[in-house]
């Protein structure tokens, strides 16, 4: 069974602007539209952070990103309660141990 | 329910086999991914970025939970820093989900306004896990 903590966390961020950095070094900025249990991400209204270097996605407005290729998801600091997240993660880890 | 692959000794599927395969795939129950496809105005042109850094443009005809894809009328867009974009025609393809990084919905208006011959760019990197 997948760890649902981060799935729930991302669900709470739907509608926010994020930057997803992929494992092929491409960075895509967009609005988080949806996420699933595999942490696949759908972004709408995307723009590549360096369009000169990466003109490949110029005609793409919405995209689906496979969870396995995500390196980082950059979030606005004021959208995340890090203390809450840390406590929740600790609790999940404890439960998984038992 | 997943993709029931029909392997033939002839290799490339005939158009009627392909349509049967598409029907099977669309019965799939991956609601999230399906929602992605239904949100798109089907049939939609998509741009697939693969894990080895290639970019393939085609019509998404089917998919399953592991993101295996059926792409019709596909061509690869080869980017180069020395010459314009080269389009290599591929035809009907099945792309295994392991190799898919990004699926982008192509806006046909913007795409036809692109001057591919004048775009110079390094090819995308491969995905490194």
mmCIF file with all atom_site columns, C-alpha atoms in Angstrom:
data_model
loop_
_atom_site.group_PDB
_atom_site.id
_atom_site.type_symbol
_atom_site.label_atom_id
_atom_site.label_alt_id
_atom_site.label_comp_id
_atom_site.label_asym_id
_atom_site.label_entity_id
_atom_site.label_seq_id
_atom_site.pdbx_PDB_ins_code
_atom_site.Cartn_x
_atom_site.Cartn_y
_atom_site.Cartn_z
_atom_site.occupancy
_atom_site.B_iso_or_equiv
_atom_site.pdbx_formal_charge
_atom_site.auth_seq_id
_atom_site.auth_comp_id
_atom_site.auth_asym_id
_atom_site.auth_atom_id
_atom_site.pdbx_PDB_model_num
ATOM 1   C CA . UNK A 1 1   ? 0.000   0.000   0.000   1.00 0.00 ? 1   UNK A CA 1
ATOM 2   C CA . UNK A 1 2   ? 1.426   3.364   -0.951  1.00 0.00 ? 2   UNK A CA 1
ATOM 3   C CA . UNK A 1 3   ? 2.349   5.989   1.619   1.00 0.00 ? 3   UNK A CA 1
ATOM 4   C CA . UNK A 1 4   ? -0.655  8.295   1.398   1.00 0.00 ? 4   UNK A CA 1
ATOM 5   C CA . UNK A 1 5   ? 0.807   11.153  3.373   1.00 0.00 ? 5   UNK A CA 1
ATOM 6   C CA . UNK A 1 6   ? 2.448   12.929  0.467   1.00 0.00 ? 6   UNK A CA 1
ATOM 7   C CA . UNK A 1 7   ? -0.480  12.142  -1.786  1.00 0.00 ? 7   UNK A CA 1
ATOM 8   C CA . UNK A 1 8   ? -2.754  13.937  0.685   1.00 0.00 ? 8   UNK A CA 1
ATOM 9   C CA . UNK A 1 9   ? -0.212  16.724  1.013   1.00 0.00 ? 9   UNK A CA 1
ATOM 10  C CA . UNK A 1 10  ? -0.164  17.321  -2.732  1.00 0.00 ? 10  UNK A CA 1
ATOM 11  C CA . UNK A 1 11  ? -3.946  17.130  -2.897  1.00 0.00 ? 11  UNK A CA 1
ATOM 12  C CA . UNK A 1 12  ? -4.028  20.058  -0.468  1.00 0.00 ? 12  UNK A CA 1
ATOM 13  C CA . UNK A 1 13  ? -1.801  22.023  -2.855  1.00 0.00 ? 13  UNK A CA 1
ATOM 14  C CA . UNK A 1 14  ? -4.047  21.664  -5.912  1.00 0.00 ? 14  UNK A CA 1
ATOM 15  C CA . UNK A 1 15  ? -4.515  25.074  -7.512  1.00 0.00 ? 15  UNK A CA 1
ATOM 16  C CA . UNK A 1 16  ? -1.162  26.405  -6.361  1.00 0.00 ? 16  UNK A CA 1
ATOM 17  C CA . UNK A 1 17  ? 1.708   27.323  -8.659  1.00 0.00 ? 17  UNK A CA 1
ATOM 18  C CA . UNK A 1 18  ? 4.650   24.974  -8.405  1.00 0.00 ? 18  UNK A CA 1
ATOM 19  C CA . UNK A 1 19  ? 7.849   24.264  -10.274 1.00 0.00 ? 19  UNK A CA 1
ATOM 20  C CA . UNK A 1 20  ? 8.592   20.624  -11.007 1.00 0.00 ? 20  UNK A CA 1
ATOM 21  C CA . UNK A 1 21  ? 12.223  19.765  -11.645 1.00 0.00 ? 21  UNK A CA 1
ATOM 22  C CA . UNK A 1 22  ? 12.603  16.486  -13.510 1.00 0.00 ? 22  UNK A CA 1
ATOM 23  C CA . UNK A 1 23  ? 15.397  13.945  -13.456 1.00 0.00 ? 23  UNK A CA 1
ATOM 24  C CA . UNK A 1 24  ? 16.360  14.986  -16.980 1.00 0.00 ? 24  UNK A CA 1
ATOM 25  C CA . UNK A 1 25  ? 17.069  18.503  -15.648 1.00 0.00 ? 25  UNK A CA 1
ATOM 26  C CA . UNK A 1 26  ? 14.002  20.042  -17.285 1.00 0.00 ? 26  UNK A CA 1
ATOM 27  C CA . UNK A 1 27  ? 12.102  22.429  -14.967 1.00 0.00 ? 27  UNK A CA 1
ATOM 28  C CA . UNK A 1 28  ? 8.424   23.047  -15.615 1.00 0.00 ? 28  UNK A CA 1
ATOM 29  C CA . UNK A 1 29  ? 6.418   25.757  -13.902 1.00 0.00 ? 29  UNK A CA 1
ATOM 30  C CA . UNK A 1 30  ? 2.635   25.435  -13.751 1.00 0.00 ? 30  UNK A CA 1
ATOM 31  C CA . UNK A 1 31  ? -0.523  25.218  -11.699 1.00 0.00 ? 31  UNK A CA 1
ATOM 32  C CA . UNK A 1 32  ? -1.014  21.931  -9.886  1.00 0.00 ? 32  UNK A CA 1
ATOM 33  C CA . UNK A 1 33  ? -4.173  20.457  -11.368 1.00 0.00 ? 33  UNK A CA 1
ATOM 34  C CA . UNK A 1 34  ? -4.156  16.963  -9.887  1.00 0.00 ? 34  UNK A CA 1
ATOM 35  C CA . UNK A 1 35  ? -2.035  14.255  -8.367  1.00 0.00 ? 35  UNK A CA 1
ATOM 36  C CA . UNK A 1 36  ? -2.488  10.518  -7.912  1.00 0.00 ? 36  UNK A CA 1
ATOM 37  C CA . UNK A 1 37  ? -1.252  7.738   -5.651  1.00 0.00 ? 37  UNK A CA 1
ATOM 38  C CA . UNK A 1 38  ? 1.922   7.323   -7.707  1.00 0.00 ? 38  UNK A CA 1
ATOM 39  C CA . UNK A 1 39  ? 2.531   11.067  -7.303  1.00 0.00 ? 39  UNK A CA 1
ATOM 40  C CA . UNK A 1 40  ? 2.049   11.502  -11.037 1.00 0.00 ? 40  UNK A CA 1
ATOM 41  C CA . UNK A 1 41  ? 1.402   15.228  -11.488 1.00 0.00 ? 41  UNK A CA 1
ATOM 42  C CA . UNK A 1 42  ? -0.780  17.095  -13.902 1.00 0.00 ? 42  UNK A CA 1
ATOM 43  C CA . UNK A 1 43  ? 0.089   20.736  -14.434 1.00 0.00 ? 43  UNK A CA 1
ATOM 44  C CA . UNK A 1 44  ? -1.937  23.295  -16.354 1.00 0.00 ? 44  UNK A CA 1
ATOM 45  C CA . UNK A 1 45  ? -0.818  26.506  -17.995 1.00 0.00 ? 45  UNK A CA 1
ATOM 46  C CA . UNK A 1 46  ? 2.783   25.451  -18.019 1.00 0.00 ? 46  UNK A CA 1
ATOM 47  C CA . UNK A 1 47  ? 5.923   27.345  -18.908 1.00 0.00 ? 47  UNK A CA 1
ATOM 48  C CA . UNK A 1 48  ? 9.437   26.001  -18.946 1.00 0.00 ? 48  UNK A CA 1
ATOM 49  C CA . UNK A 1 49  ? 11.674  27.987  -16.611 1.00 0.00 ? 49  UNK A CA 1
ATOM 50  C CA . UNK A 1 50  ? 14.390  28.297  -19.274 1.00 0.00 ? 50  UNK A CA 1
ATOM 51  C CA . UNK A 1 51  ? 12.603  28.432  -22.641 1.00 0.00 ? 51  UNK A CA 1
ATOM 52  C CA . UNK A 1 52  ? 15.762  29.429  -24.546 1.00 0.00 ? 52  UNK A CA 1
ATOM 53  C CA . UNK A 1 53  ? 17.452  26.218  -23.568 1.00 0.00 ? 53  UNK A CA 1
ATOM 54  C CA . UNK A 1 54  ? 14.301  24.087  -23.724 1.00 0.00 ? 54  UNK A CA 1
ATOM 55  C CA . UNK A 1 55  ? 12.043  25.204  -26.583 1.00 0.00 ? 55  UNK A CA 1
ATOM 56  C CA . UNK A 1 56  ? 10.751  21.628  -26.834 1.00 0.00 ? 56  UNK A CA 1
ATOM 57  C CA . UNK A 1 57  ? 7.547   22.378  -24.928 1.00 0.00 ? 57  UNK A CA 1
ATOM 58  C CA . UNK A 1 58  ? 6.595   25.693  -26.562 1.00 0.00 ? 58  UNK A CA 1
ATOM 59  C CA . UNK A 1 59  ? 3.280   24.430  -27.908 1.00 0.00 ? 59  UNK A CA 1
ATOM 60  C CA . UNK A 1 60  ? 2.296   22.570  -24.749 1.00 0.00 ? 60  UNK A CA 1
ATOM 61  C CA . UNK A 1 61  ? -0.138  24.201  -22.307 1.00 0.00 ? 61  UNK A CA 1
ATOM 62  C CA . UNK A 1 62  ? -1.008  21.274  -20.035 1.00 0.00 ? 62  UNK A CA 1
ATOM 63  C CA . UNK A 1 63  ? 1.074   18.267  -19.195 1.00 0.00 ? 63  UNK A CA 1
ATOM 64  C CA . UNK A 1 64  ? 1.095   15.029  -17.264 1.00 0.00 ? 64  UNK A CA 1
ATOM 65  C CA . UNK A 1 65  ? 4.334   14.179  -15.496 1.00 0.00 ? 65  UNK A CA 1
ATOM 66  C CA . UNK A 1 66  ? 5.096   10.609  -14.477 1.00 0.00 ? 66  UNK A CA 1
ATOM 67  C CA . UNK A 1 67  ? 5.873   10.472  -10.757 1.00 0.00 ? 67  UNK A CA 1
ATOM 68  C CA . UNK A 1 68  ? 9.010   8.403   -11.238 1.00 0.00 ? 68  UNK A CA 1
ATOM 69  C CA . UNK A 1 69  ? 10.758  11.169  -13.193 1.00 0.00 ? 69  UNK A CA 1
ATOM 70  C CA . UNK A 1 70  ? 10.258  13.939  -10.661 1.00 0.00 ? 70  UNK A CA 1
ATOM 71  C CA . UNK A 1 71  ? 13.381  15.060  -8.836  1.00 0.00 ? 71  UNK A CA 1
ATOM 72  C CA . UNK A 1 72  ? 11.973  18.069  -6.944  1.00 0.00 ? 72  UNK A CA 1
ATOM 73  C CA . UNK A 1 73  ? 8.678   19.904  -6.573  1.00 0.00 ? 73  UNK A CA 1
ATOM 74  C CA . UNK A 1 74  ? 9.376   23.516  -5.639  1.00 0.00 ? 74  UNK A CA 1
ATOM 75  C CA . UNK A 1 75  ? 6.631   24.996  -3.483  1.00 0.00 ? 75  UNK A CA 1
ATOM 76  C CA . UNK A 1 76  ? 5.892   28.494  -2.228  1.00 0.00 ? 76  UNK A CA 1
ATOM 77  C CA . UNK A 1 77  ? 7.090   28.594  1.387   1.00 0.00 ? 77  UNK A CA 1
ATOM 78  C CA . UNK A 1 78  ? 3.948   30.219  2.704   1.00 0.00 ? 78  UNK A CA 1
ATOM 79  C CA . UNK A 1 79  ? 1.792   27.365  1.379   1.00 0.00 ? 79  UNK A CA 1
ATOM 80  C CA . UNK A 1 80  ? 3.418   24.725  3.497   1.00 0.00 ? 80  UNK A CA 1
ATOM 81  C CA . UNK A 1 81  ? 3.241   24.233  7.245   1.00 0.00 ? 81  UNK A CA 1
ATOM 82  C CA . UNK A 1 82  ? 6.557   22.416  7.609   1.00 0.00 ? 82  UNK A CA 1
ATOM 83  C CA . UNK A 1 83  ? 6.038   21.716  11.301  1.00 0.00 ? 83  UNK A CA 1
ATOM 84  C CA . UNK A 1 84  ? 2.726   20.000  10.618  1.00 0.00 ? 84  UNK A CA 1
ATOM 85  C CA . UNK A 1 85  ? 4.216   18.014  7.760   1.00 0.00 ? 85  UNK A CA 1
ATOM 86  C CA . UNK A 1 86  ? 7.169   16.936  9.875   1.00 0.00 ? 86  UNK A CA 1
ATOM 87  C CA . UNK A 1 87  ? 4.905   15.757  12.711  1.00 0.00 ? 87  UNK A CA 1
ATOM 88  C CA . UNK A 1 88  ? 2.630   13.895  10.302  1.00 0.00 ? 88  UNK A CA 1
ATOM 89  C CA . UNK A 1 89  ? 5.613   12.197  8.664   1.00 0.00 ? 89  UNK A CA 1
ATOM 90  C CA . UNK A 1 90  ? 6.992   11.148  12.020  1.00 0.00 ? 90  UNK A CA 1
ATOM 91  C CA . UNK A 1 91  ? 3.609   9.658   12.975  1.00 0.00 ? 91  UNK A CA 1
ATOM 92  C CA . UNK A 1 92  ? 3.351   7.750   9.691   1.00 0.00 ? 92  UNK A CA 1
ATOM 93  C CA . UNK A 1 93  ? 6.853   6.395   10.144  1.00 0.00 ? 93  UNK A CA 1
ATOM 94  C CA . UNK A 1 94  ? 5.997   5.203   13.649  1.00 0.00 ? 94  UNK A CA 1
ATOM 95  C CA . UNK A 1 95  ? 2.846   3.495   12.420  1.00 0.00 ? 95  UNK A CA 1
ATOM 96  C CA . UNK A 1 96  ? 4.703   1.804   9.580   1.00 0.00 ? 96  UNK A CA 1
ATOM 97  C CA . UNK A 1 97  ? 7.309   0.486   11.975  1.00 0.00 ? 97  UNK A CA 1
ATOM 98  C CA . UNK A 1 98  ? 4.653   -1.367  14.030  1.00 0.00 ? 98  UNK A CA 1
ATOM 99  C CA . UNK B 2 1   ? -7.651  -4.532  -16.928 1.00 0.00 ? 1   UNK B CA 1
ATOM 100 C CA . UNK B 2 2   ? -4.533  -3.511  -18.745 1.00 0.00 ? 2   UNK B CA 1
ATOM 101 C CA . UNK B 2 3   ? -3.176  -3.522  -22.213 1.00 0.00 ? 3   UNK B CA 1
ATOM 102 C CA . UNK B 2 4   ? -3.624  -6.926  -23.755 1.00 0.00 ? 4   UNK B CA 1
ATOM 103 C CA . UNK B 2 5   ? -0.821  -6.859  -26.274 1.00 0.00 ? 5   UNK B CA 1
ATOM 104 C CA . UNK B 2 6   ? -1.498  -8.641  -29.508 1.00 0.00 ? 6   UNK B CA 1
ATOM 105 C CA . UNK B 2 7   ? 1.831   -9.767  -30.881 1.00 0.00 ? 7   UNK B CA 1
ATOM 106 C CA . UNK B 2 8   ? 1.852   -10.802 -34.467 1.00 0.00 ? 8   UNK B CA 1
ATOM 107 C CA . UNK B 2 9   ? 4.636   -12.264 -36.485 1.00 0.00 ? 9   UNK B CA 1
ATOM 108 C CA . UNK B 2 10  ? 4.173   -9.463  -38.955 1.00 0.00 ? 10  UNK B CA 1
ATOM 109 C CA . UNK B 2 11  ? 5.262   -6.791  -36.490 1.00 0.00 ? 11  UNK B CA 1
ATOM 110 C CA . UNK B 2 12  ? 3.306   -3.677  -37.319 1.00 0.00 ? 12  UNK B CA 1
ATOM 111 C CA . UNK B 2 13  ? -0.410  -3.851  -36.553 1.00 0.00 ? 13  UNK B CA 1
ATOM 112 C CA . UNK B 2 14  ? -2.924  -3.552  -39.344 1.00 0.00 ? 14  UNK B CA 1
ATOM 113 C CA . UNK B 2 15  ? -5.443  -0.802  -38.791 1.00 0.00 ? 15  UNK B CA 1
ATOM 114 C CA . UNK B 2 16  ? -8.246  -3.147  -37.657 1.00 0.00 ? 16  UNK B CA 1
ATOM 115 C CA . UNK B 2 17  ? -6.055  -4.909  -35.085 1.00 0.00 ? 17  UNK B CA 1
ATOM 116 C CA . UNK B 2 18  ? -4.984  -1.529  -33.788 1.00 0.00 ? 18  UNK B CA 1
ATOM 117 C CA . UNK B 2 19  ? -8.577  -0.426  -33.288 1.00 0.00 ? 19  UNK B CA 1
ATOM 118 C CA . UNK B 2 20  ? -9.427  -3.593  -31.331 1.00 0.00 ? 20  UNK B CA 1
ATOM 119 C CA . UNK B 2 21  ? -6.395  -2.993  -29.154 1.00 0.00 ? 21  UNK B CA 1
ATOM 120 C CA . UNK B 2 22  ? -7.462  0.600   -28.560 1.00 0.00 ? 22  UNK B CA 1
ATOM 121 C CA . UNK B 2 23  ? -10.937 -0.522  -27.447 1.00 0.00 ? 23  UNK B CA 1
ATOM 122 C CA . UNK B 2 24  ? -9.458  -2.904  -24.874 1.00 0.00 ? 24  UNK B CA 1
ATOM 123 C CA . UNK B 2 25  ? -7.162  -0.253  -23.469 1.00 0.00 ? 25  UNK B CA 1
ATOM 124 C CA . UNK B 2 26  ? -9.897  2.299   -23.071 1.00 0.00 ? 26  UNK B CA 1
ATOM 125 C CA . UNK B 2 27  ? -11.846 0.030   -20.735 1.00 0.00 ? 27  UNK B CA 1
ATOM 126 C CA . UNK B 2 28  ? -9.167  0.631   -18.181 1.00 0.00 ? 28  UNK B CA 1
ATOM 127 C CA . UNK B 2 29  ? -9.931  1.826   -14.732 1.00 0.00 ? 29  UNK B CA 1
ATOM 128 C CA . UNK B 2 30  ? -7.113  4.180   -13.936 1.00 0.00 ? 30  UNK B CA 1
ATOM 129 C CA . UNK B 2 31  ? -9.431  7.052   -13.098 1.00 0.00 ? 31  UNK B CA 1
ATOM 130 C CA . UNK B 2 32  ? -6.725  9.630   -12.644 1.00 0.00 ? 32  UNK B CA 1
ATOM 131 C CA . UNK B 2 33  ? -4.968  9.080   -15.882 1.00 0.00 ? 33  UNK B CA 1
ATOM 132 C CA . UNK B 2 34  ? -8.268  8.651   -17.636 1.00 0.00 ? 34  UNK B CA 1
ATOM 133 C CA . UNK B 2 35  ? -9.371  12.000  -16.237 1.00 0.00 ? 35  UNK B CA 1
ATOM 134 C CA . UNK B 2 36  ? -6.286  13.487  -17.814 1.00 0.00 ? 36  UNK B CA 1
ATOM 135 C CA . UNK B 2 37  ? -7.260  12.102  -21.174 1.00 0.00 ? 37  UNK B CA 1
ATOM 136 C CA . UNK B 2 38  ? -10.921 13.008  -20.898 1.00 0.00 ? 38  UNK B CA 1
ATOM 137 C CA . UNK B 2 39  ? -9.983  16.548  -19.975 1.00 0.00 ? 39  UNK B CA 1
ATOM 138 C CA . UNK B 2 40  ? -8.157  16.781  -23.230 1.00 0.00 ? 40  UNK B CA 1
ATOM 139 C CA . UNK B 2 41  ? -10.311 17.295  -26.235 1.00 0.00 ? 41  UNK B CA 1
ATOM 140 C CA . UNK B 2 42  ? -9.954  13.843  -27.787 1.00 0.00 ? 42  UNK B CA 1
ATOM 141 C CA . UNK B 2 43  ? -8.576  13.003  -30.243 1.00 0.00 ? 43  UNK B CA 1
ATOM 142 C CA . UNK B 2 44  ? -5.700  15.112  -29.038 1.00 0.00 ? 44  UNK B CA 1
ATOM 143 C CA . UNK B 2 45  ? -2.215  15.653  -30.282 1.00 0.00 ? 45  UNK B CA 1
ATOM 144 C CA . UNK B 2 46  ? 0.301   14.945  -27.568 1.00 0.00 ? 46  UNK B CA 1
ATOM 145 C CA . UNK B 2 47  ? 4.016   15.388  -27.172 1.00 0.00 ? 47  UNK B CA 1
ATOM 146 C CA . UNK B 2 48  ? 5.714   12.589  -25.261 1.00 0.00 ? 48  UNK B CA 1
ATOM 147 C CA . UNK B 2 49  ? 9.080   13.140  -23.649 1.00 0.00 ? 49  UNK B CA 1
ATOM 148 C CA . UNK B 2 50  ? 10.754  9.775   -23.214 1.00 0.00 ? 50  UNK B CA 1
ATOM 149 C CA . UNK B 2 51  ? 13.235  8.756   -20.555 1.00 0.00 ? 51  UNK B CA 1
ATOM 150 C CA . UNK B 2 52  ? 16.073  8.762   -23.076 1.00 0.00 ? 52  UNK B CA 1
ATOM 151 C CA . UNK B 2 53  ? 15.400  12.396  -23.947 1.00 0.00 ? 53  UNK B CA 1
ATOM 152 C CA . UNK B 2 54  ? 13.488  11.955  -27.194 1.00 0.00 ? 54  UNK B CA 1
ATOM 153 C CA . UNK B 2 55  ? 10.386  13.855  -28.093 1.00 0.00 ? 55  UNK B CA 1
ATOM 154 C CA . UNK B 2 56  ? 7.609   12.055  -29.945 1.00 0.00 ? 56  UNK B CA 1
ATOM 155 C CA . UNK B 2 57  ? 4.501   13.820  -31.204 1.00 0.00 ? 57  UNK B CA 1
ATOM 156 C CA . UNK B 2 58  ? 1.367   11.852  -32.093 1.00 0.00 ? 58  UNK B CA 1
ATOM 157 C CA . UNK B 2 59  ? -2.326  11.206  -31.467 1.00 0.00 ? 59  UNK B CA 1
ATOM 158 C CA . UNK B 2 60  ? -2.927  9.471   -28.157 1.00 0.00 ? 60  UNK B CA 1
ATOM 159 C CA . UNK B 2 61  ? -5.258  6.605   -28.890 1.00 0.00 ? 61  UNK B CA 1
ATOM 160 C CA . UNK B 2 62  ? -4.986  4.548   -25.725 1.00 0.00 ? 62  UNK B CA 1
ATOM 161 C CA . UNK B 2 63  ? -3.210  3.995   -22.445 1.00 0.00 ? 63  UNK B CA 1
ATOM 162 C CA . UNK B 2 64  ? -3.269  1.987   -19.266 1.00 0.00 ? 64  UNK B CA 1
ATOM 163 C CA . UNK B 2 65  ? -2.414  2.260   -15.591 1.00 0.00 ? 65  UNK B CA 1
ATOM 164 C CA . UNK B 2 66  ? 1.319   1.813   -16.093 1.00 0.00 ? 66  UNK B CA 1
ATOM 165 C CA . UNK B 2 67  ? 1.219   4.588   -18.704 1.00 0.00 ? 67  UNK B CA 1
ATOM 166 C CA . UNK B 2 68  ? 1.833   2.299   -21.670 1.00 0.00 ? 68  UNK B CA 1
ATOM 167 C CA . UNK B 2 69  ? 0.648   4.416   -24.601 1.00 0.00 ? 69  UNK B CA 1
ATOM 168 C CA . UNK B 2 70  ? -0.694  3.915   -28.068 1.00 0.00 ? 70  UNK B CA 1
ATOM 169 C CA . UNK B 2 71  ? 0.340   6.739   -30.359 1.00 0.00 ? 71  UNK B CA 1
ATOM 170 C CA . UNK B 2 72  ? -0.971  7.018   -33.866 1.00 0.00 ? 72  UNK B CA 1
ATOM 171 C CA . UNK B 2 73  ? 0.487   9.103   -36.706 1.00 0.00 ? 73  UNK B CA 1
ATOM 172 C CA . UNK B 2 74  ? 3.562   9.711   -34.620 1.00 0.00 ? 74  UNK B CA 1
ATOM 173 C CA . UNK B 2 75  ? 6.799   11.397  -35.536 1.00 0.00 ? 75  UNK B CA 1
ATOM 174 C CA . UNK B 2 76  ? 9.920   12.166  -33.581 1.00 0.00 ? 76  UNK B CA 1
ATOM 175 C CA . UNK B 2 77  ? 11.112  15.748  -33.316 1.00 0.00 ? 77  UNK B CA 1
ATOM 176 C CA . UNK B 2 78  ? 14.891  15.712  -33.303 1.00 0.00 ? 78  UNK B CA 1
ATOM 177 C CA . UNK B 2 79  ? 16.356  18.905  -31.887 1.00 0.00 ? 79  UNK B CA 1
ATOM 178 C CA . UNK B 2 80  ? 19.868  19.940  -32.756 1.00 0.00 ? 80  UNK B CA 1
ATOM 179 C CA . UNK B 2 81  ? 22.028  22.923  -31.902 1.00 0.00 ? 81  UNK B CA 1
ATOM 180 C CA . UNK B 2 82  ? 23.376  23.098  -35.440 1.00 0.00 ? 82  UNK B CA 1
ATOM 181 C CA . UNK B 2 83  ? 20.334  22.620  -37.617 1.00 0.00 ? 83  UNK B CA 1
ATOM 182 C CA . UNK B 2 84  ? 16.569  23.068  -37.381 1.00 0.00 ? 84  UNK B CA 1
ATOM 183 C CA . UNK B 2 85  ? 14.159  20.490  -35.991 1.00 0.00 ? 85  UNK B CA 1
ATOM 184 C CA . UNK B 2 86  ? 13.986  17.285  -37.991 1.00 0.00 ? 86  UNK B CA 1
ATOM 185 C CA . UNK B 2 87  ? 10.723  15.302  -37.999 1.00 0.00 ? 87  UNK B CA 1
ATOM 186 C CA . UNK B 2 88  ? 11.109  11.556  -38.452 1.00 0.00 ? 88  UNK B CA 1
ATOM 187 C CA . UNK B 2 89  ? 7.863   9.759   -39.279 1.00 0.00 ? 89  UNK B CA 1
ATOM 188 C CA . UNK B 2 90  ? 7.198   6.710   -37.079 1.00 0.00 ? 90  UNK B CA 1
ATOM 189 C CA . UNK B 2 91  ? 3.556   5.702   -37.631 1.00 0.00 ? 91  UNK B CA 1
ATOM 190 C CA . UNK B 2 92  ? 1.610   3.642   -35.074 1.00 0.00 ? 92  UNK B CA 1
ATOM 191 C CA . UNK B 2 93  ? 3.607   3.085   -31.904 1.00 0.00 ? 93  UNK B CA 1
ATOM 192 C CA . UNK B 2 94  ? 3.185   1.479   -28.517 1.00 0.00 ? 94  UNK B CA 1
ATOM 193 C CA . UNK B 2 95  ? 5.373   3.167   -25.941 1.00 0.00 ? 95  UNK B CA 1
ATOM 194 C CA . UNK B 2 96  ? 6.009   1.238   -22.741 1.00 0.00 ? 96  UNK B CA 1
ATOM 195 C CA . UNK B 2 97  ? 5.139   3.228   -19.625 1.00 0.00 ? 97  UNK B CA 1
ATOM 196 C CA . UNK B 2 98  ? 8.585   2.816   -18.020 1.00 0.00 ? 98  UNK B CA 1
ATOM 197 C CA . UNK B 2 99  ? 10.014  5.018   -20.738 1.00 0.00 ? 99  UNK B CA 1
ATOM 198 C CA . UNK B 2 100 ? 7.497   7.870   -20.538 1.00 0.00 ? 100 UNK B CA 1
ATOM 199 C CA . UNK B 2 101 ? 8.577   11.005  -18.645 1.00 0.00 ? 101 UNK B CA 1
ATOM 200 C CA . UNK B 2 102 ? 6.109   13.691  -19.695 1.00 0.00 ? 102 UNK B CA 1
ATOM 201 C CA . UNK B 2 103 ? 2.918   13.753  -21.727 1.00 0.00 ? 103 UNK B CA 1
ATOM 202 C CA . UNK B 2 104 ? 2.112   17.237  -22.986 1.00 0.00 ? 104 UNK B CA 1
ATOM 203 C CA . UNK B 2 105 ? -1.124  18.310  -24.569 1.00 0.00 ? 105 UNK B CA 1
ATOM 204 C CA . UNK B 2 106 ? -0.241  20.159  -27.771 1.00 0.00 ? 106 UNK B CA 1
ATOM 205 C CA . UNK B 2 107 ? -2.149  23.307  -28.615 1.00 0.00 ? 107 UNK B CA 1
ATOM 206 C CA . UNK B 2 108 ? -2.530  22.933  -32.382 1.00 0.00 ? 108 UNK B CA 1
ATOM 207 C CA . UNK B 2 109 ? -2.720  26.685  -33.017 1.00 0.00 ? 109 UNK B CA 1
ATOM 208 C CA . UNK B 2 110 ? 0.521   27.433  -31.223 1.00 0.00 ? 110 UNK B CA 1
ATOM 209 C CA . UNK B 2 111 ? 2.174   24.425  -32.767 1.00 0.00 ? 111 UNK B CA 1
ATOM 210 C CA . UNK B 2 112 ? 1.376   25.395  -36.353 1.00 0.00 ? 112 UNK B CA 1
ATOM 211 C CA . UNK B 2 113 ? 2.719   28.881  -35.667 1.00 0.00 ? 113 UNK B CA 1
ATOM 212 C CA . UNK B 2 114 ? 6.083   27.441  -34.622 1.00 0.00 ? 114 UNK B CA 1
ATOM 213 C CA . UNK B 2 115 ? 8.896   27.810  -37.112 1.00 0.00 ? 115 UNK B CA 1
ATOM 214 C CA . UNK B 2 116 ? 10.559  24.456  -36.488 1.00 0.00 ? 116 UNK B CA 1
ATOM 215 C CA . UNK B 2 117 ? 13.227  25.077  -39.099 1.00 0.00 ? 117 UNK B CA 1
ATOM 216 C CA . UNK B 2 118 ? 14.643  27.935  -37.048 1.00 0.00 ? 118 UNK B CA 1
ATOM 217 C CA . UNK B 2 119 ? 14.672  26.323  -33.630 1.00 0.00 ? 119 UNK B CA 1
ATOM 218 C CA . UNK B 2 120 ? 18.123  25.454  -32.362 1.00 0.00 ? 120 UNK B CA 1
ATOM 219 C CA . UNK B 2 121 ? 18.388  23.535  -29.125 1.00 0.00 ? 121 UNK B CA 1
ATOM 220 C CA . UNK B 2 122 ? 20.373  20.785  -27.485 1.00 0.00 ? 122 UNK B CA 1
ATOM 221 C CA . UNK B 2 123 ? 18.497  17.516  -27.263 1.00 0.00 ? 123 UNK B CA 1
ATOM 222 C CA . UNK B 2 124 ? 16.934  16.809  -23.860 1.00 0.00 ? 124 UNK B CA 1
ATOM 223 C CA . UNK B 2 125 ? 18.927  14.854  -21.321 1.00 0.00 ? 125 UNK B CA 1
ATOM 224 C CA . UNK B 2 126 ? 18.108  11.287  -20.393 1.00 0.00 ? 126 UNK B CA 1
ATOM 225 C CA . UNK B 2 127 ? 16.357  10.664  -17.109 1.00 0.00 ? 127 UNK B CA 1
ATOM 226 C CA . UNK B 2 128 ? 18.876  9.682   -14.454 1.00 0.00 ? 128 UNK B CA 1
ATOM 227 C CA . UNK B 2 129 ? 17.319  7.961   -11.451 1.00 0.00 ? 129 UNK B CA 1
#
